[in-house]
Amino acid sequence: NCDINVSNDYDNILKHKTDYINSILCLEYWLLTYIYSVTKRDKLIYSTELKKYKNYFSVDEENFYHLYRCIQYRNEYNDLEALKMAEFLLKKKTENSYFKAILNYHSAFLYYQQGDCIHSLKCIVSAKELFKSTFNKSRYYLALSHEAVIYTKARMFQLADEININLVQCAKNNVLDVDYNVIICNSSVNMILSLQYERSLYYLNLKTNNWNLVQPFYFNYSWTLYKLNQHAQALDFISDKLLS
């Protein structure tokens, strides 16, 4: 939460933005607002304003601007354009650990969507190690989960499960509740694809509050019950969710 005085200062600047067109404060404000809008997937009404300041970006500011343009493309399902931007940034040299971690984290998803498990794994492992070195526990555990997802994609089910066994215990109090249920869901997918339905049910039964916000959870749970011949329970679950 911003200090109210700082917020008022920004409001005053914006009222007279034509007088402060080269202001560093304006540059930082529009950059942060743009990043926030991309993260929240809001309408990007700020990118036009921000373009006026591109000639005044520091190296770090320019890198973050392009990184969040990449994330914007990804949010708009323009994966090829996003990957093009990510690969451009991956080639640049920077010592900013946070930037490198976030870049590798999102690049892993983009490579994964293209079926490139080798580059996806390379990026997620780099992100994981950077999050670990900066004590970002939440991001570290999410990266670890996505590493397991890549192993599942490559049909390396045992290796994925070795990660998941420890992950569901260690991540529980270190990530948001909805993120924990994503980890649970990813773990169950690995077991479903390896035809180990009892193990899938074990993971799914670890669910916590807000599991219903994770849409794939519905299919995973129904399908697991069905494959375990628990047809009545599967029908009850499906009926309950259709009526709710």
CSV table of C-alpha atoms in Angstrom, one decimal, residues 73-179:
chain,number,residue,atom,x,y,z
A,73,TYR,CA,1.7,-10.8,-25.1
A,74,ARG,CA,1.4,-14.0,-23.1
A,75,ASN,CA,-1.7,-12.8,-21.3
A,76,GLU,CA,-3.2,-12.0,-24.7
A,77,TYR,CA,-2.3,-15.6,-25.9
A,78,ASN,CA,0.2,-14.2,-28.5
A,79,ASP,CA,2.8,-16.8,-27.4
A,80,LEU,CA,5.0,-16.5,-30.5
A,81,GLU,CA,5.4,-12.7,-30.1
A,82,ALA,CA,6.0,-13.3,-26.3
A,83,LEU,CA,8.6,-15.9,-27.0
A,84,LYS,CA,10.4,-13.7,-29.5
A,85,MET,CA,10.6,-11.0,-26.8
A,86,ALA,CA,11.7,-13.5,-24.2
A,87,GLU,CA,14.5,-14.8,-26.4
A,88,PHE,CA,15.7,-11.3,-27.1
A,89,LEU,CA,15.9,-10.6,-23.3
A,90,LEU,CA,17.6,-13.9,-22.5
A,91,LYS,CA,20.5,-13.0,-24.8
A,92,LYS,CA,21.1,-9.7,-22.9
A,93,LYS,CA,23.6,-9.5,-20.1
A,94,THR,CA,22.3,-8.3,-16.7
A,95,GLU,CA,23.3,-8.7,-13.1
A,96,ASN,CA,19.7,-8.1,-11.8
A,97,SER,CA,18.8,-11.5,-10.1
A,98,TYR,CA,15.2,-10.7,-9.7
A,99,PHE,CA,14.8,-9.7,-13.4
A,100,LYS,CA,16.6,-12.9,-14.5
A,101,ALA,CA,14.5,-15.1,-12.3
A,102,ILE,CA,11.2,-13.7,-13.5
A,103,LEU,CA,12.3,-13.7,-17.1
A,104,ASN,CA,13.4,-17.4,-16.9
A,105,TYR,CA,10.2,-18.3,-15.1
A,106,HIS,CA,7.9,-16.9,-17.8
A,107,SER,CA,10.2,-18.1,-20.6
A,108,ALA,CA,9.8,-21.6,-19.3
A,109,PHE,CA,6.0,-21.4,-19.8
A,110,LEU,CA,6.5,-20.1,-23.3
A,111,TYR,CA,8.9,-22.8,-24.4
A,112,TYR,CA,6.6,-25.4,-22.7
A,113,GLN,CA,3.6,-24.2,-24.8
A,114,GLN,CA,5.7,-24.7,-27.9
A,115,GLY,CA,6.5,-28.3,-26.8
A,116,ASP,CA,10.2,-27.4,-26.3
A,117,CYS,CA,10.9,-29.3,-23.0
A,118,ILE,CA,14.6,-28.9,-23.2
A,119,HIS,CA,14.6,-25.1,-23.2
A,120,SER,CA,11.6,-25.0,-20.9
A,121,LEU,CA,13.5,-27.1,-18.3
A,122,LYS,CA,16.7,-25.1,-18.6
A,123,CYS,CA,14.7,-21.9,-17.9
A,124,ILE,CA,12.7,-23.2,-15.0
A,125,VAL,CA,15.8,-24.6,-13.3
A,126,SER,CA,17.5,-21.3,-13.7
A,127,ALA,CA,14.5,-19.5,-12.2
A,128,LYS,CA,14.2,-22.0,-9.4
A,129,GLU,CA,17.9,-21.5,-8.4
A,130,LEU,CA,17.6,-17.7,-8.5
A,131,PHE,CA,14.5,-17.7,-6.4
A,132,LYS,CA,16.2,-20.0,-3.9
A,133,SER,CA,19.3,-17.7,-3.7
A,134,THR,CA,17.2,-14.7,-3.1
A,135,PHE,CA,15.0,-16.5,-0.5
A,136,ASN,CA,11.8,-16.1,-2.5
A,137,LYS,CA,10.2,-19.2,-1.1
A,138,SER,CA,6.8,-18.8,-2.8
A,139,ARG,CA,8.3,-18.5,-6.3
A,140,TYR,CA,10.8,-21.2,-5.6
A,141,TYR,CA,8.1,-23.8,-4.8
A,142,LEU,CA,6.0,-22.7,-7.8
A,143,ALA,CA,9.0,-23.1,-10.0
A,144,LEU,CA,9.7,-26.5,-8.5
A,145,SER,CA,6.2,-27.6,-9.3
A,146,HIS,CA,6.5,-26.4,-12.9
A,147,GLU,CA,9.8,-28.3,-13.2
A,148,ALA,CA,7.8,-31.5,-12.2
A,149,VAL,CA,5.2,-30.5,-14.8
A,150,ILE,CA,7.9,-30.5,-17.5
A,151,TYR,CA,9.1,-34.0,-16.4
A,152,THR,CA,5.4,-35.1,-16.7
A,153,LYS,CA,5.2,-33.7,-20.2
A,154,ALA,CA,8.4,-35.6,-21.1
A,155,ARG,CA,6.8,-38.8,-19.5
A,156,MET,CA,9.4,-38.9,-16.8
A,157,PHE,CA,6.7,-39.7,-14.2
A,158,GLN,CA,8.8,-41.1,-11.5
A,159,LEU,CA,11.2,-38.1,-11.5
A,160,ALA,CA,8.2,-35.7,-11.4
A,161,ASP,CA,6.7,-37.6,-8.4
A,162,GLU,CA,10.0,-37.5,-6.5
A,163,ILE,CA,9.7,-33.8,-6.6
A,164,ASN,CA,6.0,-33.7,-5.8
A,165,ILE,CA,6.3,-36.0,-2.7
A,166,ASN,CA,8.4,-33.4,-0.9
A,167,LEU,CA,6.8,-30.4,-2.5
A,168,VAL,CA,3.3,-31.0,-1.2
A,169,GLN,CA,4.8,-31.1,2.4
A,170,CYS,CA,7.2,-28.2,2.1
A,171,ALA,CA,5.2,-25.7,0.1
A,172,LYS,CA,2.0,-25.8,2.2
A,173,ASN,CA,2.8,-22.9,4.5
A,174,ASN,CA,5.0,-21.0,2.0
A,175,VAL,CA,2.7,-20.3,-0.9
A,176,LEU,CA,-0.8,-18.8,-1.3
A,177,ASP,CA,-3.7,-21.2,-0.8
A,178,VAL,CA,-4.7,-21.1,-4.4
A,179,ASP,CA,-1.1,-21.8,-5.5
